[in-house]
Every structure is written in C-alpha cells, then in structure tokens.
XYZ file of C-alpha atoms in Angstrom:
621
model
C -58.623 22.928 54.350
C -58.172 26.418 53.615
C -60.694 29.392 53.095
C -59.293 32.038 50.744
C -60.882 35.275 48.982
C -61.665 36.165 45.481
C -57.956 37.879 45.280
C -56.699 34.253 46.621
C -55.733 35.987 50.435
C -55.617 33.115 52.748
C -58.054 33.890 55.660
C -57.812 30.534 57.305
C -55.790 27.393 57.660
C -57.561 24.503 59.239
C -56.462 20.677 59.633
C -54.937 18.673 59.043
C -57.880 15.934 58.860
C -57.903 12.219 59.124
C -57.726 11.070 55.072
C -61.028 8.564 55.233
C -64.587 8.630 54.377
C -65.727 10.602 57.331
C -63.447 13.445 56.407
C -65.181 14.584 53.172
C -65.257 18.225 52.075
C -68.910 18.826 53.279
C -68.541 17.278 56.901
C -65.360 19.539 56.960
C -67.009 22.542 56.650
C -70.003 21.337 59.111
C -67.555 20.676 61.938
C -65.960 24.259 60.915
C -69.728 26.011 61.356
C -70.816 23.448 64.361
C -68.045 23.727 66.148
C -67.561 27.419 64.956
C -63.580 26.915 64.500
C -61.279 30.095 65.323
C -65.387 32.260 65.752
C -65.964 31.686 62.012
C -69.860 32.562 62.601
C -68.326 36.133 63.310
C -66.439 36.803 60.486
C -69.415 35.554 58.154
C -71.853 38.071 57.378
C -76.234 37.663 55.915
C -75.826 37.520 52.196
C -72.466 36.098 52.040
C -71.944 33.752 48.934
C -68.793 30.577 49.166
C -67.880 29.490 45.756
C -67.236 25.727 46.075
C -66.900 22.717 44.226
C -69.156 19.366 43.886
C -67.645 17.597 47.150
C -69.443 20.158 48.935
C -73.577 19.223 48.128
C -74.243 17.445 51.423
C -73.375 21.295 52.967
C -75.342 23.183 50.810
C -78.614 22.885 53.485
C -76.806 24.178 56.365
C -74.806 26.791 54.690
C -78.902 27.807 53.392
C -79.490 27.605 56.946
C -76.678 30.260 58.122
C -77.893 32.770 55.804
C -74.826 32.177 53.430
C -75.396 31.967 49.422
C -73.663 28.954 48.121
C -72.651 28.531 44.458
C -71.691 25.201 42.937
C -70.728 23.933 39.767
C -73.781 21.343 37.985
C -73.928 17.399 38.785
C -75.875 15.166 37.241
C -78.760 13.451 39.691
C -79.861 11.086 36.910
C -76.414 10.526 35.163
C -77.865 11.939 31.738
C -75.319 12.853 29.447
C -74.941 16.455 28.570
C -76.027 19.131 30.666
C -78.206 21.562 29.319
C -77.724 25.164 28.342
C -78.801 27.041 31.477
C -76.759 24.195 33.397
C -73.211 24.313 31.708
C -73.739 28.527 31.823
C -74.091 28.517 35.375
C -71.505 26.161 35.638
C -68.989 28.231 33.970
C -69.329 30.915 35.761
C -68.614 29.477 39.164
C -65.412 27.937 37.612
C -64.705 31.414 36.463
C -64.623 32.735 40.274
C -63.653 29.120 41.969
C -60.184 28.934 39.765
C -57.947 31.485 42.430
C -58.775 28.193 45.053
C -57.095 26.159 42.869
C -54.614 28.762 41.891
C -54.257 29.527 45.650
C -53.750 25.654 46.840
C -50.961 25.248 43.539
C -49.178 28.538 45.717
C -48.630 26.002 48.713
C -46.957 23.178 46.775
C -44.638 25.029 45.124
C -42.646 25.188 48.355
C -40.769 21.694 47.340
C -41.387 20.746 51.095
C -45.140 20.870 50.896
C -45.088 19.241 47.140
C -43.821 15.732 48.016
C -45.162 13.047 50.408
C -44.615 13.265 53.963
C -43.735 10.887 56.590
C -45.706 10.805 59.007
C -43.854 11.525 62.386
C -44.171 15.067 60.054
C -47.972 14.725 60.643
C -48.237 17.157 63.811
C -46.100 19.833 62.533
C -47.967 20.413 58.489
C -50.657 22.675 59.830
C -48.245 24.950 61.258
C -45.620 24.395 57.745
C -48.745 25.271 55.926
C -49.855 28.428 58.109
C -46.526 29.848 57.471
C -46.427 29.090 53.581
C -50.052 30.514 53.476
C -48.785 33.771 55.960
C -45.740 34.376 53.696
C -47.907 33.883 50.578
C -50.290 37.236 51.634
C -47.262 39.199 53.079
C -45.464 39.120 49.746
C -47.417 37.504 46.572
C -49.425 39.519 44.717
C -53.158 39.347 44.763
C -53.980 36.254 42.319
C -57.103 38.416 40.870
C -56.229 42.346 41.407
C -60.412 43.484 40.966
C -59.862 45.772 38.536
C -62.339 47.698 36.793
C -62.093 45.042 33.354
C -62.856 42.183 35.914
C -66.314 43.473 36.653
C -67.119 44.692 32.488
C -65.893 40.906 31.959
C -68.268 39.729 34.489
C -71.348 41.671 32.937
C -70.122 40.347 29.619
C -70.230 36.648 31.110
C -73.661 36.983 32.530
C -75.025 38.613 29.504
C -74.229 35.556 27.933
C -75.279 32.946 30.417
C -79.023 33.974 29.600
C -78.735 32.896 25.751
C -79.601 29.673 24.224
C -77.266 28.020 22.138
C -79.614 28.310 18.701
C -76.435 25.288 17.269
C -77.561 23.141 19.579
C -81.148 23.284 18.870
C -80.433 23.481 15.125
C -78.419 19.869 15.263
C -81.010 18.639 17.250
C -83.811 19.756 14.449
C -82.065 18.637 11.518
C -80.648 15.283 12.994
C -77.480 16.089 11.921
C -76.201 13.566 13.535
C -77.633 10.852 11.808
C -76.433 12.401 8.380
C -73.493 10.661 6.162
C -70.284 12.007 7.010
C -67.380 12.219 4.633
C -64.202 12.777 7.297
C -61.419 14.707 6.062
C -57.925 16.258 7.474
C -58.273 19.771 8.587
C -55.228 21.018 7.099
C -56.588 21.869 2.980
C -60.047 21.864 3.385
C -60.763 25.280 5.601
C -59.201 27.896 3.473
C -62.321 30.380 4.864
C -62.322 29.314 8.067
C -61.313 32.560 10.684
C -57.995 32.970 11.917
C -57.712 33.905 15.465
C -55.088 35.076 17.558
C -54.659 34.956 21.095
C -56.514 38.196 21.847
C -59.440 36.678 19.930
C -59.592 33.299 21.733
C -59.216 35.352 25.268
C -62.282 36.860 24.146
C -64.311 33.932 23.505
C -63.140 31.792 26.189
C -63.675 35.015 28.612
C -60.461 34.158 30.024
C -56.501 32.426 30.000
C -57.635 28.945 31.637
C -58.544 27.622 28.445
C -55.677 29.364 26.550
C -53.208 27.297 28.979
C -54.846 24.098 28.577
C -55.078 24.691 24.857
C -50.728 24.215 24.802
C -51.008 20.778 26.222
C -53.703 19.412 24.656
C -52.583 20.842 21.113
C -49.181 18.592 21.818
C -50.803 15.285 22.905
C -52.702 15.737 19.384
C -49.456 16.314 17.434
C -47.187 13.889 19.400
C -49.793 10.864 19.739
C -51.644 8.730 17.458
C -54.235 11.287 17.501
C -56.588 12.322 14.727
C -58.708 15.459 13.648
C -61.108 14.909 10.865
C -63.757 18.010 9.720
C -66.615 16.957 7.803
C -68.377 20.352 5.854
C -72.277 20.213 6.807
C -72.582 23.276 4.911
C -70.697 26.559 3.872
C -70.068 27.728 7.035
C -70.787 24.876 9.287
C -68.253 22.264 9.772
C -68.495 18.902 12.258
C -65.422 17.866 14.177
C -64.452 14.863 15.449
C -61.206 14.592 17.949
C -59.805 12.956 21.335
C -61.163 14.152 24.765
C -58.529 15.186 26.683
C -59.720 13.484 29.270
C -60.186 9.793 27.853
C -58.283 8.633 25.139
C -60.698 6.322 24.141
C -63.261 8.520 24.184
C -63.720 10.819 21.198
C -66.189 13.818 20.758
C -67.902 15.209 18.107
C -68.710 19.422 17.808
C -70.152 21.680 15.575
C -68.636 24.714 14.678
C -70.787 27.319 12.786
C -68.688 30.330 10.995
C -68.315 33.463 8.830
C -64.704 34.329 6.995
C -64.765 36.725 9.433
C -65.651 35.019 12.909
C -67.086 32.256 14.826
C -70.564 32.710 15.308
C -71.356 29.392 16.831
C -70.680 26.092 18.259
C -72.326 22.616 20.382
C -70.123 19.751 21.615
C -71.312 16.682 22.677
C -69.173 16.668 25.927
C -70.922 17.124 28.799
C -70.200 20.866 29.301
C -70.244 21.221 25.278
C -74.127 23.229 25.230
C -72.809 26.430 26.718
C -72.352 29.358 25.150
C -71.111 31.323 28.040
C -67.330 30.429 26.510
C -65.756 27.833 23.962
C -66.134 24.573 25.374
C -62.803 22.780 25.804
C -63.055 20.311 23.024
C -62.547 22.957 20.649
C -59.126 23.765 21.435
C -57.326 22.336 18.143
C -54.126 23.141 15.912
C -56.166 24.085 12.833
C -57.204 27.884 14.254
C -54.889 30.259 12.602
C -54.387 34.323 12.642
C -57.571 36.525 13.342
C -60.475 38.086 12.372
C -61.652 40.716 14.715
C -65.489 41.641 14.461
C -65.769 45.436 15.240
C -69.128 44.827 17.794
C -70.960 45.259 20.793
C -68.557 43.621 23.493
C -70.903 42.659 25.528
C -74.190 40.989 23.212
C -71.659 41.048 19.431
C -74.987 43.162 18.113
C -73.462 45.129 15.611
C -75.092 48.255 15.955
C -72.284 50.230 18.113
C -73.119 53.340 19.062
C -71.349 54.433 22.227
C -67.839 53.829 23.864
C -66.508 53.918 27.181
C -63.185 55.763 27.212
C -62.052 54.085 30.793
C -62.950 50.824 30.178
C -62.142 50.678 26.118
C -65.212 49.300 25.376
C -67.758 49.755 22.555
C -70.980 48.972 22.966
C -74.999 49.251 21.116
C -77.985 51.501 23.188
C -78.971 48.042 24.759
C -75.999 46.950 26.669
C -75.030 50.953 27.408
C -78.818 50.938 29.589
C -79.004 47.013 30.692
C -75.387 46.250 31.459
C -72.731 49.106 31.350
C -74.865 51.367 33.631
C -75.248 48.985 36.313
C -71.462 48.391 36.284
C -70.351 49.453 40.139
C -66.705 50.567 38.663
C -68.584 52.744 35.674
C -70.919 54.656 37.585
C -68.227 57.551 36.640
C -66.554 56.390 33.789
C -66.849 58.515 30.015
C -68.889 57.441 27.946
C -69.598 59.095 24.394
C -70.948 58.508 20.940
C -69.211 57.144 18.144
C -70.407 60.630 16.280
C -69.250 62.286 19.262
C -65.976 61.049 18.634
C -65.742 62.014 15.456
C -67.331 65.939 16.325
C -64.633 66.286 19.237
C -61.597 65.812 17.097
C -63.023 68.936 14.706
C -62.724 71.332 17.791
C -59.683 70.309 19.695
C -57.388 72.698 18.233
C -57.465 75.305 15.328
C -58.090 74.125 11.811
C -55.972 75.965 9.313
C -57.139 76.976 5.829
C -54.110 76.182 4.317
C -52.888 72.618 3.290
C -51.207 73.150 -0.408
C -48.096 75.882 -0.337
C -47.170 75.685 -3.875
C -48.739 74.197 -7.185
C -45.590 72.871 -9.572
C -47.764 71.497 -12.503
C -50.744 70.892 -13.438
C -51.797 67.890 -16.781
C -54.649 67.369 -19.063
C -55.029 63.852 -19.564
C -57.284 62.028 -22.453
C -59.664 60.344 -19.740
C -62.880 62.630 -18.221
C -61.493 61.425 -14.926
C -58.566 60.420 -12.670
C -59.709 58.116 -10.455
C -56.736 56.279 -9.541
C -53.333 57.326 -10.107
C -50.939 55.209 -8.026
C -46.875 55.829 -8.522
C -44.158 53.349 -8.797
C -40.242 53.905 -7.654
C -39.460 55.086 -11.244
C -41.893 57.873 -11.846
C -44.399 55.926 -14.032
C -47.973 56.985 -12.979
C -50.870 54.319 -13.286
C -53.859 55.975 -14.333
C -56.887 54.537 -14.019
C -60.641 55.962 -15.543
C -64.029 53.847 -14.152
C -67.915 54.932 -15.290
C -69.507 51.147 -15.843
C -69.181 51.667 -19.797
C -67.154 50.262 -22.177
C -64.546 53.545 -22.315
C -62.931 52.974 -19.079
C -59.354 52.736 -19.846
C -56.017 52.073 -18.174
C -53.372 54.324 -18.663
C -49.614 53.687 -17.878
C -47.405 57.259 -17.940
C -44.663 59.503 -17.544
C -44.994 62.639 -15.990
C -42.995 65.393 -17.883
C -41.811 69.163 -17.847
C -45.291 69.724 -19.435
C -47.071 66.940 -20.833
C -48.019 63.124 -19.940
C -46.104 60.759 -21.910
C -48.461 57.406 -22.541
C -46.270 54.047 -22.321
C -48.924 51.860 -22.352
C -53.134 52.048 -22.594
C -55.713 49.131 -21.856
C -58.949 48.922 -21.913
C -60.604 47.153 -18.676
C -62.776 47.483 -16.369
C -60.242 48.689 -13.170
C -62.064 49.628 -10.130
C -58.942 50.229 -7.988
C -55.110 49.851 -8.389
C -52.214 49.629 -5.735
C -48.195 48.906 -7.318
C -46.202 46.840 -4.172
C -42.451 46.754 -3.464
C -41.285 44.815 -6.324
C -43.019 46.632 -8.562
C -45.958 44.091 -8.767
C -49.519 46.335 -10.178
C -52.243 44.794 -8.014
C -55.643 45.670 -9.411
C -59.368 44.434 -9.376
C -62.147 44.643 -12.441
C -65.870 45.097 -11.454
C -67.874 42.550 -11.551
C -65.032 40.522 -10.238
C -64.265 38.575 -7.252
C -60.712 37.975 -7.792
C -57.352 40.522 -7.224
C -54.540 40.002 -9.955
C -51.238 41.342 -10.655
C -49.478 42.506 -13.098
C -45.536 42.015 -13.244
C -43.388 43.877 -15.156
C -43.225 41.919 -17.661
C -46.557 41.909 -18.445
C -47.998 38.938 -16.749
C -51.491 38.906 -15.410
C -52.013 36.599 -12.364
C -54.851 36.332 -10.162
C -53.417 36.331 -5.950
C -56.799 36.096 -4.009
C -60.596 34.640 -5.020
C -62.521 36.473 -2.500
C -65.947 35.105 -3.448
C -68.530 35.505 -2.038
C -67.461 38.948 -0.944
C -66.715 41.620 -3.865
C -63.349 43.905 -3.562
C -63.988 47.412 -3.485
C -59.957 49.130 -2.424
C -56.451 47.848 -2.868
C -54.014 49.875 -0.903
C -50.084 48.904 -0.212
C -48.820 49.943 2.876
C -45.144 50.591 3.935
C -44.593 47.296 5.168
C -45.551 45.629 1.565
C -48.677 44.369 2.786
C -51.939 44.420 1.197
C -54.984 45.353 1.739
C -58.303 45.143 0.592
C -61.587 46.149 1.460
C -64.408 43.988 0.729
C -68.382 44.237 0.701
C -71.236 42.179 0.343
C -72.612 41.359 -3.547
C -74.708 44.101 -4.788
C -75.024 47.714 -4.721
C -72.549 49.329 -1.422
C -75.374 52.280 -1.209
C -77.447 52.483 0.410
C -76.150 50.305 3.729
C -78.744 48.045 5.109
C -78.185 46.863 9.049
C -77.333 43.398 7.332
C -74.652 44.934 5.069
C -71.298 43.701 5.500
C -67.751 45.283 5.129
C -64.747 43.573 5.884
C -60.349 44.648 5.496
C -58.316 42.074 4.824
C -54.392 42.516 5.062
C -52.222 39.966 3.514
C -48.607 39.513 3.464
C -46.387 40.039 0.766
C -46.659 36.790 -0.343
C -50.339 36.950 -0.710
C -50.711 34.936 2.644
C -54.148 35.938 4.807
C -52.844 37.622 7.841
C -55.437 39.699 9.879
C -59.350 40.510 8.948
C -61.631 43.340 10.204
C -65.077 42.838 9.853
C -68.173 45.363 10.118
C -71.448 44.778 9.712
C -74.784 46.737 9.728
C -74.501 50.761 10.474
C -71.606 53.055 12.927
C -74.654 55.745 12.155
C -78.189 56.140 11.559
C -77.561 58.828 8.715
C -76.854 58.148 5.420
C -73.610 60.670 4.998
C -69.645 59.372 3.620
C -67.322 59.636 6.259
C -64.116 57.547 6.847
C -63.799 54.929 10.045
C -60.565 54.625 11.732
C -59.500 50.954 13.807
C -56.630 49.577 15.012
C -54.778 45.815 12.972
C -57.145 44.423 15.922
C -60.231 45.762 15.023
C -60.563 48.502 17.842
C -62.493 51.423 16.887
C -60.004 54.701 16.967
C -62.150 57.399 15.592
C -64.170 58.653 12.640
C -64.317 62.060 10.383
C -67.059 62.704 8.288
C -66.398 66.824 7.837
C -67.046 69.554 9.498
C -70.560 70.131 11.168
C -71.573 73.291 8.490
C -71.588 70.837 5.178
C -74.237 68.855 3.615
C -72.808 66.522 2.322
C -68.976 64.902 2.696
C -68.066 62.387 -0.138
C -64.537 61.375 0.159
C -62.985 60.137 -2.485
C -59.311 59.634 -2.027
C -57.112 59.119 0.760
C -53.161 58.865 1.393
C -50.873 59.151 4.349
C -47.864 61.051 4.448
C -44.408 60.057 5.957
C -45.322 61.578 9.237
C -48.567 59.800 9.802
C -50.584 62.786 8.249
C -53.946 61.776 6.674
C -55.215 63.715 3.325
C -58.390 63.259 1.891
C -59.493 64.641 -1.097
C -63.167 65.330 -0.535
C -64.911 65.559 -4.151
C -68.630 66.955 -3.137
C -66.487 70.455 -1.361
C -63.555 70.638 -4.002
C -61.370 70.267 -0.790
C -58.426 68.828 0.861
C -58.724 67.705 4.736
C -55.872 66.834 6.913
C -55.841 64.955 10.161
C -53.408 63.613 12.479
C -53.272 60.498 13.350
C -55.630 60.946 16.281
C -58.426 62.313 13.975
C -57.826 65.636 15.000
C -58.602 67.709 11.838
C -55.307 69.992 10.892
C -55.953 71.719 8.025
C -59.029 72.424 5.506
C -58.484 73.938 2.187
C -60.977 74.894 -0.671
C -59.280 73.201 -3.508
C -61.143 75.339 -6.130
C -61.601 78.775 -4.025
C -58.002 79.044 -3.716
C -56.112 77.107 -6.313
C -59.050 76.565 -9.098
C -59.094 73.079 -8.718
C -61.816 71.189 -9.417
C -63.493 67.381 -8.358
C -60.549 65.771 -6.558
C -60.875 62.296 -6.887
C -57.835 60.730 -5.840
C -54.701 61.616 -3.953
C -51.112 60.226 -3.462
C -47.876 61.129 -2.696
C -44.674 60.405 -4.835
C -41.236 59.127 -3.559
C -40.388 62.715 -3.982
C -42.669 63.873 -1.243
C -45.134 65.908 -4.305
C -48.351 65.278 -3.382
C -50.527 64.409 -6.727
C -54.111 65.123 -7.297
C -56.428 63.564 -9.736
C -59.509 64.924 -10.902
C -62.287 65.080 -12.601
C -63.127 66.822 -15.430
C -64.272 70.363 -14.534
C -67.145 72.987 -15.764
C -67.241 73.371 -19.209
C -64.272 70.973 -19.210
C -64.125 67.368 -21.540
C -60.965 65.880 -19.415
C -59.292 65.343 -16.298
C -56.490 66.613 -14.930
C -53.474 65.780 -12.814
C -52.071 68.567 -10.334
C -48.726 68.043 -8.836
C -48.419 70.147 -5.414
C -46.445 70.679 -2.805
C -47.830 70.788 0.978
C -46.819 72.645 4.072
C -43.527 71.479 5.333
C -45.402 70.837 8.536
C -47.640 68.935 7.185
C -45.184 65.971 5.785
C-alpha cells in the first residue's frame, strides 16, 4: 500500500500483504494506525482529510476517531439505482482529488519489472523494488498536480456547482418523459443546431482531462463495434439519447441532453452517476459533438451578467461569484481584479491620443442615395453601395469610382441590411425581415448559404482568411437590450461550413450607451471602447481593420474617426467635420489600394450622401 500527496509525492511504502480476505484496504490501514507503522500518528496532524476509495468504509470510524477527515466516493446501502444529485456531486469531487493515487500507482508499473507477474521466491525483495521505484519517482518526476493558482479557481468553480440541482432531472421526472413514444433516429442529419464543441469547451464542462481521455476509447469501441447511437428530438432543444455503457455491453443507457445553438445548458443520464451536474457524466461522451460554441459568462455560476475580471487568473466573473467565491480564493487574495468598464476606461489613458487620423482627402462623391450605409469593395474597384431606412426606397447600388463622378453598373431595389464581397468575388448580403444570408455570384445568381432561424442576422463581415461572419440577435427590436437578450457571432468557412460560435446574452453594462466588445475565436473577453469619458453619447456605426491590425471606427453621433490598436488602446481621435467638413460617417473600409473610404450620410441642408476617399497616417496602416 502506498500513501501519496495531492502532487502524487510518495510519503510511504508499506507491504507487501498477504492477497486474502483478511488483507482488505480498511484492515490495512487499521494495522498501519494500531500498530502505528514507521510513527505514522506523528506525521498526521487534527484536521487532516485522506481521500480514499470505497474499499476503505469499514475505516472510516477509526480514522473519525484519530481526528482525521475522511472523504469517500458514494455507495449504495440499499442497492437503489441512481444516486441522487447531492450524492453523484460529492462523489465527483473526491474522484477529482483521488485520481493522482491512481495516476501515482500507474507511475510504479511502468517500470516493465513491476508491470508483469512475479514469482514468488521474488516475494521478499518487491517492497524494497517498489521503495526504490517510488524514491526515484519523487527525486526526478514532476509533481503529478503542480497546485497552481487555476487548480484552486477550478476547485471553487467545482464546488459552486456541487450545490445545484439538476432542474433536467426533475423536469424528466415531471413530465414522464420516459414513458413518451420515441421515434429513434441516427445522429448524423438530424442535429444541424446542435453546439459544436472543441476540446477547450469539453475541458470546461467536464472540469477536467479524465473524461477527455476516456472519451478516445470509448468513441472507437462505438465506431469499430456493432454499436449504435440513436437521438430521439423531445423538443427544440432537448434531445434523448440512447447508446452502449462502456462498461457493459449489454447494458445500454438512456440521457437527456437539453441545448441552445450556442451551448449545452443541460443534461440527466440514467447511469448511476448520470444526476450530477458537477461535470458531464460519462455516457455522454459520443462522436456526434462537433466544433464550438463558447458562451462569453460567469466562469464560475454561467450567469451572464459579467461584470469584473481577474487579470491573474483570466477569469470573468458577475458581482456574485466576485464576493462568494473569487474573494475567498487563498491564491487571489492579491490578484487584479477590475471592471469590464474599467477595462475599457484604462485603454483611453495609457498613452497619448492624437487628433489626427486622416493626412490627406483625394476625393470626395455625391451619390443619388440620402445615405451610404454600406459600401464594401471588390478586387476590381467596383464599390457596393448599399442605402437602408425600412421604406420602400432603399436601393442597391453597384459602381465605379472615377476621376470625379460615380459610374452606376447596376441598381436594385431591396431591402439590404448589410453586405460583405468574399475571395471569389461572391456578394454575401442579408434583407430585413429575413432569416436567411444569400449570395450573389458574378453572374448574377442569388443563392441563399445559411437559414439562421430563429435568430435574425444583423452584420456580414469577410475576414482575410475568407471566412464569414455574422452577427446574430434575438427576433425583435436590438434596442433597447433586455438581461434576456441574446447576441451571438458565428464564423463559417469558406464553404459556408459552421466553424466556431460566440454567444452573449443579457448586459456587459448597466447603461444604455453603443460601444464595441472585443473577444478572442474562443470567446474570451479582450476589451471594450465605448469613447472617451467627456461624450454623451457614442454611436458607432462602421468599423474596418487595417493591414497592421489598426481598428477605425467611424462614430456617426461625434462626426469622428477613432483608432485603436489591437489592445484597445485608443491611437488617434479626429473630428471628421471640425477638420475636414465631413459629415455623419456611417460606414468605413479600406480598398486594396490602402485608401480608406468613408460613407455618409447626407449632411445639413444636404438631399444626398456622399463618399470620401482619404488617405491615413502612414503610421497608422
């Protein structure tokens, strides 16, 4: 038997023991205290806790007795067959602590000598083969858990969760779902909406890698043996599974898995550890969970109201968790934590802010619409102009810039709410009131490449990479945001393929102001700008990146330009109309030239909008 630490250091080799009934785990560790083996009673202080596994019960009382805290996974008494809730919580996390004993014990029979069946004239010399492995081990393995800071926020996290109910569980129980008529179904064209997670995501719901190396196994016994996964749809975003135990093979389960586009919000399995909620249970490890979705939330309760972040432990977090859990972290009693405003405010004042973005303007265009509110531009010079005011004179405008007028190839009349024009020359567009994005080829084909009902597409943007990607809200009016208003990114690949989601929901802020939000392809907050701390109001209305990483935003309320780099800092700030007589900036972009365009609205005393071709600061591009 060996004794190791949370880190997996061996502090004790003892045995070996006689292999029969009388040698259990539990009178092990009695004849270790009773007979207080190599002073044992010394080394063990009040208050102690030993993380150990079910073979260990009958020890429990006399460990009590000592002093010493003892924490063991659940057993059933009556053989029922689920645990419940509070049961398969507390179980988890004791097999979240107890795993470096098994990690520690796999150390020992990796030494080929120690992994095979001994003879037994070997019997008086293992202790000492084992002492050695176990010595060498500590000298020069690295700790199996280092106890970094993330450990303990993890922790927190873990025991946040242990105290919730699973609210699936009870809701299958309520609604007898189980008795209702299934219709079973392959997985693989039936769960278009269904999340797609990647590895990050499931490390974050199974609060750790044991799962995620199970997973690998357990996907190929289902793909290489006569194994089946059927999905039956109890509703829109509740499906019931039915596949193998891993355990058993002639024992199938059946689990509930409850879900947004976006993420999993719940699930219940009918194995015995399948009520928790502290992590996934291991049923649901299956082959039909594709690329993510990352929900920008509270890491430790998924509230969405985020309001602070720790800058040592990368963490965001809502008021709740910041007082109840965060605060009583040992390892964050001097950590950094700030505001999401805060964030944002910082950026404005960590260097100077010049007053000059534009150097030069090189022409400046009258068109026919009384704004420019898109005006993407395509590898040959042909603008795409689009004009939106919910009446029936919006128009579409495909042109030519020239020396000194705007040549018109093409005009329809539709309903465009935003335009993007990929790689191969492809015009991606949506129409309010629509749910759907189409394209339009070259020659003049209309095709629709994503349905994303229920949610309604606000942006289209192309990055540099040819992806796409689209910004979505809820149905009905985006102003004013309720805490149950939703916002989600999509980015697809360039053959219209889902890749990666970002989903928000609720408030970042109390106030009502514009400002623009900054994460990461994984959902991880970066920073936010919503102007500087003198204006009223901030209502950007445009937004491009240069070919240095530079952000512009034309800001329409101000009749300015800001520029930021791509930490948020804010670079430059220019009065559009003070300076250059430029009025309502609605839209920016910048041609394969490098030009930087501007499209506007139409200005006092003015019927039309114009287009202003600049040039910015050299250091700016």
């Amino acid at each position: 038997m060996v004794v190791v630490t949370t880190t997996g250091y061996f502090v004790t080799v003892l045995g070996p023991y006689l292999a029969d009934s009388k040698n259990n785990d539990a009178a092990i560790l009695k004849h270790m205290f009773n007979t207080n083996v190599e002073d044992i009673k010394e080394w063990v202080q009040d208050n102690d806790i030993f993380v150990v596994d079910r073979g260990f019960r009958d020890s429990l009382e006399l460990l009590d007795d000592l002093g010493i805290k003892a924490q063991m996974p659940s057993f059933f008494i009556e053989r029922p067959k689920q645990m419940t809730t509070d049961e398969a919580n507390a179980s988890r996390l004791v097999t979240k602590v107890r795993w470096v004993v098994e990690s520690a014990n796999a150390r020992i029979k990796r030494w080929k000598y120690l992994s095979h069946v001994l003879p037994n004239k070997q019997v008086p010399y293992i202790g000492d083969y084992v002492c050695i492995v176990c010595g060498i081990s500590n000298k020069y393995l690295p700790p199996l858990s280092p106890g970094c800071d993330n450990e303990e926020v993890l922790a927190a996290k873990m025991l946040h969760l242990s105290k919730n109910v699973n609210t699936l569980k009870q809701r299958v129980e309520e609604e007898n779902f189980e008795r209702r008529k299934t219709i079973w179904k392959e997985p693989d064209n039936n769960l278009d909406d269904f999340p797609r997670l990647d590895e990050e995501d499931l490390r974050n719901i199974t609060c750790g890698v044991y799962q995620m190396k199970l997973s690998t196994s357990y996907i190929q016994e289902h793909l290489e043996g006569n194994c089946q996964i059927l999905v039956h749809q109890e509703d829109e975003h509740l499906i019931r599974v039915k596949l193998q135990s891993r355990h058993v093979s002639s024992k199938s389960y059946i689990l509930w898995i409850e879900y947004t586009s976006a993420e999993i919000t719940a699930w219940y399995c009918k194995c015995r550890a399948g009520a928790r909620v502290v992590v996934m249970a291991k049923s649901m490890k299956y082959p039909i969970i594709r690329k993510a979705q990352v929900l920008v939330a509270c890491y430790f309760c998924k509230e969405q109201a985020i309001k602070w972040r720790c800058e040592d432990c990368n963490i965001r977090m809502c008021n709740t968790c910041k007082v109840t859990v965060h605060q009583g972290l040992t390892s964050a009693q001097d950590n950094v934590v700030v505001s999401i405003q805060d964030i944002s405010m910082l950026s404005l004042f960590s260097q100077e802010v010049t007053p000059i973005v534009i150097s030069s303007v090189c022409y400046s265009y009258t068109t026919t619409l009384p704004a420019v509110h898109t005006l993407p531009s395509s590898d040959d010079d042909l603008l795409y102009i689009s004009y939106f005011c919910f009446s029936s004179k919006d128009r579409f405008v495909k042109g030519k810039l020239l020396q000194s007028s705007i040549k018109i190839l093409l005009r329809i009349k539709k309903n465009i709410f935003d335009i993007a024009i990929n790689k191969d020359g492809e015009i991606l567009f949506n129409e309010y009131g629509d749910n759907k994005i189409n394209f339009l080829s070259p020659a003049g084909e209309v095709n629709t490449v994503l349905d994303t009902s229920p949610m309604r597409p606000l942006a289209i943007h192309v990055n540099k990479d040819n992806e796409e990607i689209i910004g979505l809200q809820e149905q009905g009016p985006p102003f004013p945001v309720q805490d149950f208003s939703t916002r989600q990114v999509i980015i697809l690949s360039s053959d219209y393929q889902r890749k990666v989601g970002i989903r928000q929901k609720g408030r970042l802020n109390d106030d009502n102001n514009a400002r623009i939000v900054t994460v990461d392809r994984n959902g991880h907050f970066k920073f936010m700008h919503d102007g500087p701390k003198d204006y009223e109001t901030f209502n950007p209305q445009g937004i491009t990146i240069t070919p240095s990483d530079t952000i512009v935003v034309a800001d329409s309320s101000n009749d300015s330009l800001h520029v930021l780099n791509s930490k948020g800092e804010l670079l430059c700030l220019q009065s559009l109309h003070k300076d250059l007589g430029i009025e309502y900036p609605k839209c920016v972009f910048i041609d394969r030239e490098g030009f930087l365009l501007i499209g506007c609205a139409n200005g006092r005393n003015e019927a039309y909008g114009k287009i202003h071709v600049v040039k910015m600061k050299d250091s700016l591009m």
